[in-house]
Amino acid sequence: MKAGGGWHASNAARLWHATTILLFLVLLATGAILHFAVPSLGRAGYTLVVRLHDIAGIAFSAVLVIYLVFVFASGYRVHYLPRWHGLGDRVRAQARWYLAGGSGSPPAAGEAAASRFNALQQLTYFLVVFLLLPLLVVSGLLYFLEVWGAGAADPALRAWRLGWLARIHEVSAFAGAAYLLVHAYMALGTATGRARLGFMFGGRAPAGTSGPPHDSERREKSP
Amino acid sequence: MRHHAVRWLCLALLAFAGAAAAQDRFVVCEACHLGIENLHAEPGTGAIIVPKVEPVRFADSLHVGVACQDCHVRGYDSLPHHDIRVRGCVDCHPRTDAAGAAADAAFDFRRLAAEMRESAHFTATRDAFASRTDLRHGIRFTVLGEEDGFRCALCHHPHYMAAPAVTVAERVETENAWCTSCHAGEPERPPNLMLAVEWDALASPAPAGLVAQHAAIPHAERHLDAARCVDCHAPAAEPHSHAVLAGSASATCQACHAPASRLEALWDTGSGERASGAQDEPYVIGATRSRMLDALGLGLLGGVLILILAHLLWRAWRRIREGKR
């Protein structure tokens, strides 16, 4: 939505985005501490980290479920579903544009009026929102339930399940961390991106920037 | 009527035992201590009590071939027994015969006994043993080979000495039972405390239960199920350490949740292979993680960072070059 010469996002969208980032960072940090057995944490410190990871994990799961319900109930899912025809060419063109520093008109501009995302964003977000994050959340919740005692009664079966759930959780966590690095770089690595950071915090981007993230293809005319 | 029957039964057993004593040293003690369960009449009162030694469990124990008098060496000629002396475990262990020596090789009994005397078990209960008198019977006793006080047999019941557990689950259950007989929520007086004084002063139960007692540990119930008490409450520097620590001095989380986990001692069968039931890959966060996945994951993150850095440098170089034009 553009108003007064700048772009703004709804408070709900910004709250969801900020909550997701915050919880994801907490989960990454606490997960890494537990997984890599960072020494010199006392018993109280280790316990705190475990409880933080448990609580943040449950909160992250709830936020994701709420978002997915919103996405499917509101019809917002159309923005995430890539148009498969010619997707490879469009993704390559978009990637070249990003690699070149994002100067000039983006190749997808004006092309996908039905979606707020360009082809590369669509493919990436589709994989992240519908595959990576659910995998991360489901493996984490199942792991939590096994540890909590709601899983297998047989210790051997429980150990086997925990091992596999932990591996799936670890792989998806590394993938999520890699995505976060790229996402942050692409959002902040350009002048427009830095303006978008203000947009995420303040809800408004200054006039003259390319608009909020993800909206390069769908710019509503201001009244 | 029933009391009379039991008394006659005991007298008959004693008479039989006396006659057979010359041929079988077991029988004298068996008459009272290893008799028919729930039909033992206490001398003097005739009260029916559970025998001191449960015969079925004793028959299954590794010590079934050891004669009572091999350990109970003095004070048993009179009823009630008086001024008794009992040999300690380290008077026989490590054994010297070939088979016994091989079985005992994994245990440094002298060190274990010394550790026990330094442990919280010994030091915290010293006063409770001071009188050396059983309050119920007024029995004075002496344990040979050990200083007065806490001793091996209070946890490792000599009459029910079982073969080492094979699976991890069995090992956890067996070894934790040694501790929970005194430290559970509502522990029962263990039968091997028949000679101890003031068991109530010795036992240190957890009235709210062990889970509540360990509430500071995340997922306490799972820890209590999957690990032995000594994995946290004893030092790991020496195998089978008996230097049991006070609760506040127990191991840190990273002692188990790190690559050189002390749980390896639980999983290790002594043959260099993990015990069956531990699974090929027991999972303990921080301890049993996949090094290959770690390397791949860190490699992925490192690669992404390098690509980002390279892209930044390329953009900077391009900007400089365009500026020169």
XYZ file of C-alpha atoms in Angstrom:
548
model
C 0.000 0.000 0.000
C 1.404 3.387 -0.947
C 0.385 6.482 0.917
C 1.786 9.965 1.033
C 4.559 9.165 -1.431
C 5.912 6.174 0.539
C 5.030 2.546 1.140
C 3.531 1.121 4.285
C 2.710 -2.306 5.592
C -0.002 -3.319 7.986
C 0.927 -3.602 11.628
C -0.098 -7.255 11.593
C 2.277 -8.052 8.725
C 5.173 -6.223 10.375
C 4.426 -7.864 13.713
C 4.393 -11.308 12.092
C 7.653 -10.621 10.273
C 9.406 -9.178 13.330
C 8.167 -11.997 15.590
C 9.287 -14.623 13.119
C 12.763 -13.088 12.808
C 13.184 -12.675 16.550
C 12.044 -16.203 17.380
C 14.107 -17.677 14.547
C 17.251 -15.917 15.783
C 16.618 -17.099 19.348
C 16.068 -20.640 18.092
C 19.199 -20.575 15.956
C 21.351 -19.276 18.800
C 20.000 -21.596 21.485
C 19.913 -24.548 19.112
C 23.548 -23.992 18.168
C 24.559 -23.716 21.836
C 22.837 -27.009 22.658
C 23.869 -28.848 19.530
C 27.516 -27.816 19.584
C 27.717 -28.206 23.384
C 29.157 -24.774 24.030
C 31.320 -25.222 27.123
C 31.461 -22.995 30.195
C 27.705 -22.747 30.505
C 26.805 -23.571 34.059
C 23.915 -25.847 34.916
C 21.608 -22.854 35.308
C 22.746 -21.370 32.011
C 22.288 -24.624 30.137
C 18.840 -25.100 31.671
C 17.877 -21.566 30.675
C 18.993 -22.210 27.090
C 16.984 -25.436 26.915
C 13.861 -23.749 28.227
C 14.329 -20.759 25.906
C 14.609 -23.121 22.929
C 11.502 -25.044 24.018
C 9.405 -21.927 24.559
C 10.631 -20.119 21.441
C 10.056 -23.293 19.418
C 6.453 -23.596 20.538
C 5.867 -19.881 19.906
C 7.479 -20.135 16.447
C 5.262 -23.113 15.622
C 2.164 -21.181 16.684
C 3.181 -18.154 14.593
C 3.768 -20.359 11.551
C 0.430 -22.153 11.950
C -1.409 -18.839 12.294
C 0.347 -17.497 9.211
C -0.416 -20.608 7.152
C -4.068 -20.447 8.178
C -4.116 -16.799 7.109
C -2.366 -17.581 3.822
C -4.842 -20.299 2.880
C -7.966 -18.652 4.298
C -7.371 -15.262 2.698
C -6.360 -16.414 -0.744
C -2.912 -14.950 -0.166
C -1.515 -18.295 -1.239
C -1.689 -17.221 -4.881
C 1.349 -15.040 -4.248
C 3.371 -18.058 -3.158
C 2.408 -20.431 -5.929
C 4.927 -20.147 -8.761
C 3.752 -20.207 -12.358
C 5.666 -23.239 -13.417
C 5.631 -22.437 -17.156
C 8.898 -20.709 -17.984
C 9.841 -20.531 -14.339
C 13.468 -21.519 -14.965
C 14.041 -18.660 -17.423
C 12.398 -16.120 -15.141
C 14.354 -17.308 -12.116
C 17.635 -17.080 -14.037
C 16.786 -13.589 -15.289
C 15.892 -12.460 -11.807
C 19.024 -14.024 -10.316
C 21.194 -12.259 -12.934
C 19.502 -8.970 -12.032
C 20.216 -9.504 -8.338
C 23.799 -10.594 -9.007
C 24.356 -7.491 -11.091
C 23.527 -5.384 -8.057
C 19.883 -4.706 -8.735
C 20.443 -1.765 -11.007
C 17.937 -0.907 -13.676
C 14.451 -2.300 -14.038
C 13.888 -5.714 -12.526
C 13.091 -8.285 -15.207
C 9.869 -9.276 -13.532
C 8.499 -5.780 -13.165
C 5.075 -5.503 -14.605
C 5.105 -9.131 -15.587
C 3.318 -10.818 -12.724
C 0.438 -8.611 -11.807
C -1.278 -11.476 -9.994
C 1.596 -11.918 -7.551
C 3.454 -9.586 -5.243
C 6.637 -11.635 -5.619
C 9.039 -12.016 -8.501
C 9.789 -15.491 -9.839
C 12.866 -16.048 -7.668
C 11.045 -14.857 -4.560
C 8.070 -17.038 -5.383
C 10.187 -20.152 -5.763
C 12.238 -19.394 -2.653
C 9.323 -18.434 -0.434
C 7.292 -21.374 -1.706
C 10.066 -23.742 -0.606
C 10.684 -21.904 2.664
C 7.096 -21.358 3.789
C 5.582 -24.640 2.638
C 8.513 -27.039 2.976
C 11.455 -25.818 5.041
C 9.669 -24.137 7.942
C 7.033 -26.904 8.337
C 9.839 -29.473 8.279
C 11.707 -27.525 10.933
C 8.611 -27.086 13.086
C 7.254 -30.623 12.755
C 10.620 -32.262 13.455
C 11.136 -29.956 16.415
C 7.681 -30.577 17.862
C 7.941 -34.348 17.428
C 11.367 -34.264 19.044
C 9.952 -32.210 21.906
C 7.079 -34.670 22.374
C 9.463 -37.640 22.408
C 11.614 -35.964 25.028
C 8.567 -34.846 26.983
C 7.418 -38.440 27.196
C 4.496 -38.493 24.803
C 6.361 -40.552 22.227
C 7.458 -44.153 22.120
C 7.408 -46.076 25.389
C 10.212 -48.356 24.253
C 13.528 -46.614 25.008
C 15.226 -48.169 21.988
C 12.504 -46.969 19.596
C 12.581 -43.564 21.257
C 16.339 -43.316 20.800
C 15.998 -44.261 17.132
C 13.244 -41.690 16.550
C 15.135 -38.979 18.399
C 18.195 -39.610 16.278
C 16.325 -39.210 13.016
C 14.218 -36.277 14.163
C 17.373 -34.537 15.350
C 19.056 -35.053 11.966
C 16.042 -33.710 10.064
C 15.836 -30.776 12.480
C 19.537 -30.046 12.101
C 19.485 -30.138 8.303
C 16.431 -27.886 8.121
C 17.951 -25.515 10.697
C 21.144 -25.150 8.659
C 19.066 -24.550 5.534
C 17.003 -21.967 7.414
C 20.147 -20.206 8.619
C 21.536 -20.130 5.074
C 18.259 -18.720 3.799
C 18.288 -16.065 6.519
C 21.802 -14.944 5.512
C 20.836 -14.600 1.870
C 17.511 -12.961 2.719
C 19.198 -10.421 4.981
C 21.904 -9.685 2.406
C 19.441 -9.196 -0.398
C 17.206 -7.035 1.766
C 19.990 -4.893 3.163
C 22.760 -5.060 0.607
C 21.449 -2.211 -1.504
C 20.344 1.349 -0.817
C 16.800 0.321 -1.588
C 17.165 -2.603 0.746
C 18.392 -0.428 3.570
C 15.362 1.787 3.062
C 13.291 -1.369 3.321
C 14.795 -2.064 6.726
C 13.273 1.211 7.901
C 10.096 0.077 6.233
C 10.045 -3.101 8.308
C 10.653 -1.223 11.533
C 8.676 1.936 10.932
C 6.100 0.702 8.482
C 6.990 3.332 5.918
C 9.584 3.569 3.205
C 10.642 6.941 1.895
C 9.296 8.135 -1.417
C 11.475 7.244 -4.335
C 12.489 3.817 -3.107
C 11.396 0.791 -4.982
C 8.699 0.028 -2.440
C 8.320 -2.579 0.191
C 10.025 -5.921 -0.223
C 8.132 -8.298 -2.444
C 6.001 -5.547 -3.990
C 8.097 -4.717 -6.990
C 5.604 -6.329 -9.349
C 2.412 -5.085 -7.808
C 2.353 -1.407 -7.151
C -0.994 -0.061 -6.288
C -1.729 3.407 -7.502
C -2.124 5.851 -4.713
C -5.519 7.441 -4.713
C -3.659 -71.696 66.514
C -1.702 -70.561 63.526
C 1.068 -69.202 65.746
C 1.396 -72.592 67.394
C 1.682 -74.270 64.043
C 4.358 -71.879 62.932
C 6.276 -72.280 66.150
C 6.225 -76.046 65.802
C 7.322 -75.707 62.215
C 10.274 -73.537 63.221
C 11.264 -75.846 66.009
C 11.127 -78.780 63.652
C 13.263 -76.894 61.164
C 15.763 -75.959 63.842
C 15.949 -79.532 65.034
C 16.456 -80.688 61.495
C 18.990 -77.983 60.911
C 20.928 -78.885 64.030
C 21.103 -82.500 63.009
C 22.226 -81.649 59.552
C 24.663 -78.912 60.508
C 27.653 -81.171 60.471
C 26.944 -82.073 56.876
C 25.678 -78.800 55.548
C 26.674 -75.444 56.950
C 23.819 -73.701 55.204
C 21.042 -75.367 57.099
C 21.477 -73.756 60.512
C 20.914 -70.279 59.115
C 18.314 -71.369 56.612
C 16.048 -72.507 59.383
C 15.294 -68.919 60.355
C 16.688 -66.726 57.665
C 15.977 -68.576 54.479
C 12.803 -70.381 55.395
C 9.424 -70.492 53.837
C 8.485 -66.970 52.962
C 6.064 -65.289 55.340
C 6.211 -68.252 57.736
C 9.192 -67.277 59.798
C 8.495 -66.975 63.521
C 10.679 -64.577 65.371
C 12.361 -66.206 68.397
C 10.869 -65.079 71.650
C 7.766 -63.384 70.372
C 6.696 -65.914 67.806
C 5.714 -63.070 65.544
C 5.501 -64.072 61.922
C 7.760 -61.989 59.767
C 9.185 -62.154 56.311
C 12.446 -64.095 56.382
C 15.604 -61.996 56.453
C 16.723 -63.478 53.184
C 14.251 -64.161 50.422
C 15.019 -67.746 49.343
C 14.007 -67.409 45.702
C 16.118 -64.320 45.157
C 19.016 -65.864 47.050
C 18.803 -69.000 44.910
C 19.188 -66.805 41.811
C 22.086 -64.787 43.172
C 25.752 -65.121 42.280
C 26.490 -65.771 45.960
C 24.263 -68.827 46.203
C 27.335 -71.032 46.514
C 28.827 -69.015 49.360
C 28.179 -70.449 52.819
C 26.585 -68.088 55.320
C 29.465 -68.549 57.754
C 31.998 -67.498 55.129
C 30.822 -63.941 55.716
C 28.968 -64.141 59.047
C 31.976 -65.199 61.056
C 31.135 -64.548 64.705
C 28.281 -64.113 67.131
C 25.780 -66.453 65.497
C 26.015 -69.305 67.963
C 23.500 -67.715 70.284
C 19.913 -66.648 69.838
C 19.436 -63.789 69.574
C 22.814 -63.280 67.963
C 25.193 -61.064 69.848
C 28.404 -59.196 69.101
C 28.393 -60.382 65.545
C 31.125 -59.914 62.994
C 30.567 -59.871 59.243
C 33.206 -59.886 56.559
C 33.154 -57.028 54.078
C 33.146 -57.399 50.313
C 36.798 -56.494 49.876
C 37.806 -59.407 52.110
C 36.947 -61.718 49.230
C 37.128 -59.423 46.217
C 39.046 -59.359 43.995
C 39.050 -63.121 43.989
C 42.207 -65.089 43.352
C 40.898 -68.082 41.447
C 41.192 -67.795 37.680
C 37.504 -67.416 36.873
C 36.856 -65.082 39.789
C 39.881 -62.953 39.015
C 38.751 -62.583 35.412
C 35.263 -61.534 36.503
C 36.623 -59.061 39.065
C 39.260 -57.585 36.781
C 37.029 -54.686 35.757
C 36.773 -53.467 39.350
C 39.520 -51.975 41.452
C 37.934 -52.941 44.758
C 40.547 -51.259 46.941
C 40.030 -47.967 45.114
C 36.254 -48.355 45.211
C 36.336 -48.943 48.965
C 38.613 -45.931 49.466
C 36.336 -43.763 47.296
C 33.310 -44.895 49.242
C 34.939 -43.855 52.507
C 35.506 -40.384 51.024
C 32.011 -40.149 49.602
C 28.975 -38.344 50.927
C 27.493 -41.742 51.746
C 30.168 -42.432 54.319
C 30.866 -38.978 55.660
C 27.246 -37.894 55.968
C 26.144 -41.037 57.813
C 29.080 -41.469 60.149
C 27.135 -40.312 63.205
C 24.217 -42.585 62.467
C 26.500 -45.595 62.725
C 28.264 -44.440 65.844
C 26.396 -46.632 68.291
C 26.808 -49.802 66.215
C 23.668 -51.031 67.829
C 20.509 -52.266 66.203
C 17.756 -50.530 68.097
C 15.303 -53.360 67.695
C 17.415 -56.214 68.970
C 20.313 -54.592 70.730
C 22.691 -56.449 68.428
C 26.253 -55.255 68.400
C 28.043 -55.897 65.163
C 31.412 -55.417 63.584
C 32.204 -55.472 59.924
C 35.614 -56.906 59.185
C 37.792 -55.303 56.612
C 35.969 -51.983 56.660
C 35.766 -49.138 59.053
C 32.540 -48.871 60.943
C 29.953 -46.994 59.000
C 28.442 -47.083 55.568
C 29.445 -50.192 53.643
C 29.132 -51.861 50.277
C 26.379 -54.241 51.361
C 23.945 -51.457 52.115
C 23.546 -50.845 48.380
C 24.881 -54.074 46.863
C 22.864 -56.650 48.714
C 25.227 -59.605 49.105
C 22.402 -62.126 49.295
C 20.932 -61.023 45.979
C 24.085 -60.252 44.026
C 22.979 -60.408 40.404
C 24.993 -60.847 37.246
C 25.820 -57.545 35.526
C 22.932 -56.219 33.454
C 23.334 -56.602 29.718
C 21.137 -53.949 28.167
C 21.367 -50.264 28.913
C 17.777 -50.206 30.169
C 18.490 -53.077 32.576
C 21.658 -51.411 33.738
C 19.845 -48.151 34.419
C 17.040 -49.933 36.269
C 19.351 -52.133 38.348
C 21.874 -49.507 39.285
C 19.294 -46.823 40.012
C 17.464 -49.228 42.320
C 20.578 -49.234 44.514
C 20.053 -45.500 44.997
C 16.269 -45.266 45.074
C 15.983 -47.820 47.871
C 17.027 -44.940 50.130
C 16.450 -41.834 48.012
C 13.047 -42.384 46.376
C 9.920 -40.499 47.323
C 8.805 -43.172 49.778
C 11.679 -45.612 50.090
C 11.159 -48.869 51.903
C 13.655 -50.003 54.455
C 15.922 -52.253 52.397
C 16.255 -55.759 53.829
C 20.036 -55.510 53.768
C 19.787 -52.833 56.413
C 18.835 -55.406 59.024
C 21.956 -54.623 60.976
C 22.090 -50.933 60.443
C 21.169 -48.439 63.048
C 18.459 -45.870 62.686
C 17.689 -46.360 59.065
C 15.513 -43.275 59.117
C 18.630 -41.296 59.918
C 20.508 -42.926 57.049
C 17.916 -42.669 54.326
C 17.548 -39.397 52.513
C 14.221 -39.679 50.737
C 12.762 -37.161 48.320
C 9.306 -36.611 49.813
C 7.959 -34.834 46.737
C 9.385 -37.518 44.445
C 12.559 -37.729 42.407
C 11.145 -35.801 39.465
C 10.304 -32.866 41.725
C 13.694 -33.217 43.381
C 15.299 -32.796 39.946
C 12.942 -30.069 38.733
C 15.897 -27.811 37.939
C 16.853 -30.192 35.128
C 14.868 -29.829 31.908
C 12.823 -32.940 31.162
C 13.801 -34.474 34.510
C 11.664 -37.583 34.086
C 13.438 -38.460 30.837
C 16.813 -38.008 32.483
C 15.803 -40.285 35.366
C 14.618 -42.925 32.890
C 17.597 -42.868 30.578
C 20.615 -42.312 32.792
C 21.988 -43.720 35.981
C 22.098 -41.617 39.116
C 25.882 -42.051 39.243
C 26.242 -40.608 35.745
C 25.662 -37.226 37.385
C 26.338 -37.924 41.037
C 29.790 -39.496 40.811
C 33.028 -38.374 39.185
C 33.754 -39.810 35.766
C 37.542 -39.789 35.972
C 37.696 -43.388 37.194
C 35.445 -46.236 36.057
C 32.734 -47.319 38.492
C 33.614 -44.459 40.789
C 32.060 -44.755 44.244
C 32.981 -41.234 45.303
C 29.293 -40.327 45.342
C 28.894 -36.580 45.442
C 26.444 -34.473 47.335
C 23.544 -33.312 45.158
C 24.860 -29.793 44.795
C 28.196 -31.091 43.515
C 26.771 -33.208 40.707
C 28.061 -33.039 37.155
C 27.284 -30.175 34.819
C 25.030 -30.657 31.796
C 27.973 -30.642 29.405
C 29.496 -33.604 31.184
C 26.962 -35.687 29.253
C 25.838 -33.294 26.506
C 29.230 -33.000 24.825
C 31.244 -35.217 22.484
C 33.287 -36.836 25.272
C 30.100 -37.721 27.114
C 30.359 -39.540 30.407
C 27.358 -41.565 29.235
C 29.837 -43.553 27.157
C 30.511 -45.415 30.421
C 26.849 -46.407 30.509
C 26.796 -47.499 26.897
C 30.155 -49.266 27.017
C 29.980 -52.999 27.634
C 33.654 -53.151 28.467
C 34.411 -54.938 25.229
C 34.816 -51.738 23.295
C 31.332 -52.069 21.873
C 28.211 -50.327 23.036
C 25.736 -52.344 25.048
C 22.765 -53.800 23.237
C 19.706 -51.655 23.748
C 21.753 -48.499 23.453
C 21.030 -48.667 19.717
C 23.773 -48.266 17.216
C 23.349 -44.543 17.512
C 21.956 -43.518 20.895
C 20.923 -39.887 20.637
C 21.889 -37.391 23.298
C 21.951 -33.798 22.131
C 25.465 -32.430 22.016
C 27.007 -35.858 22.563
C 26.073 -38.091 19.662
C 25.596 -35.610 16.852
C 26.526 -36.512 13.292
C 29.905 -35.019 12.470
C 29.188 -35.388 8.776
C 25.966 -33.370 8.994
C 27.756 -30.768 11.095
C 30.469 -30.439 8.470
C 27.945 -30.202 5.641
C 25.850 -27.631 7.487
C 28.770 -25.468 8.502
C 30.166 -25.820 4.994
C 26.858 -24.574 3.577
C 26.861 -21.531 5.867
C 30.510 -20.855 5.162
C 29.909 -21.111 1.428
C 26.979 -18.701 1.592
C 29.053 -16.207 3.573
C 31.926 -16.476 1.094
C 29.551 -15.904 -1.823
C 28.039 -12.873 -0.083
C 31.479 -11.474 0.674
C 32.608 -12.103 -2.908
C 29.514 -10.381 -4.236
C 30.075 -7.394 -1.975
C 33.687 -7.119 -3.124
C 32.674 -7.449 -6.753
C 30.102 -4.688 -6.355
C 32.636 -2.446 -4.651
C 35.204 -3.111 -7.362
C 32.623 -2.376 -10.053
C 31.618 0.847 -8.334
C 35.261 1.993 -8.195
C 35.776 1.086 -11.825
C 32.640 2.968 -12.893
C 33.740 5.947 -10.797
C 37.043 6.113 -12.661
C 35.217 6.289 -15.948
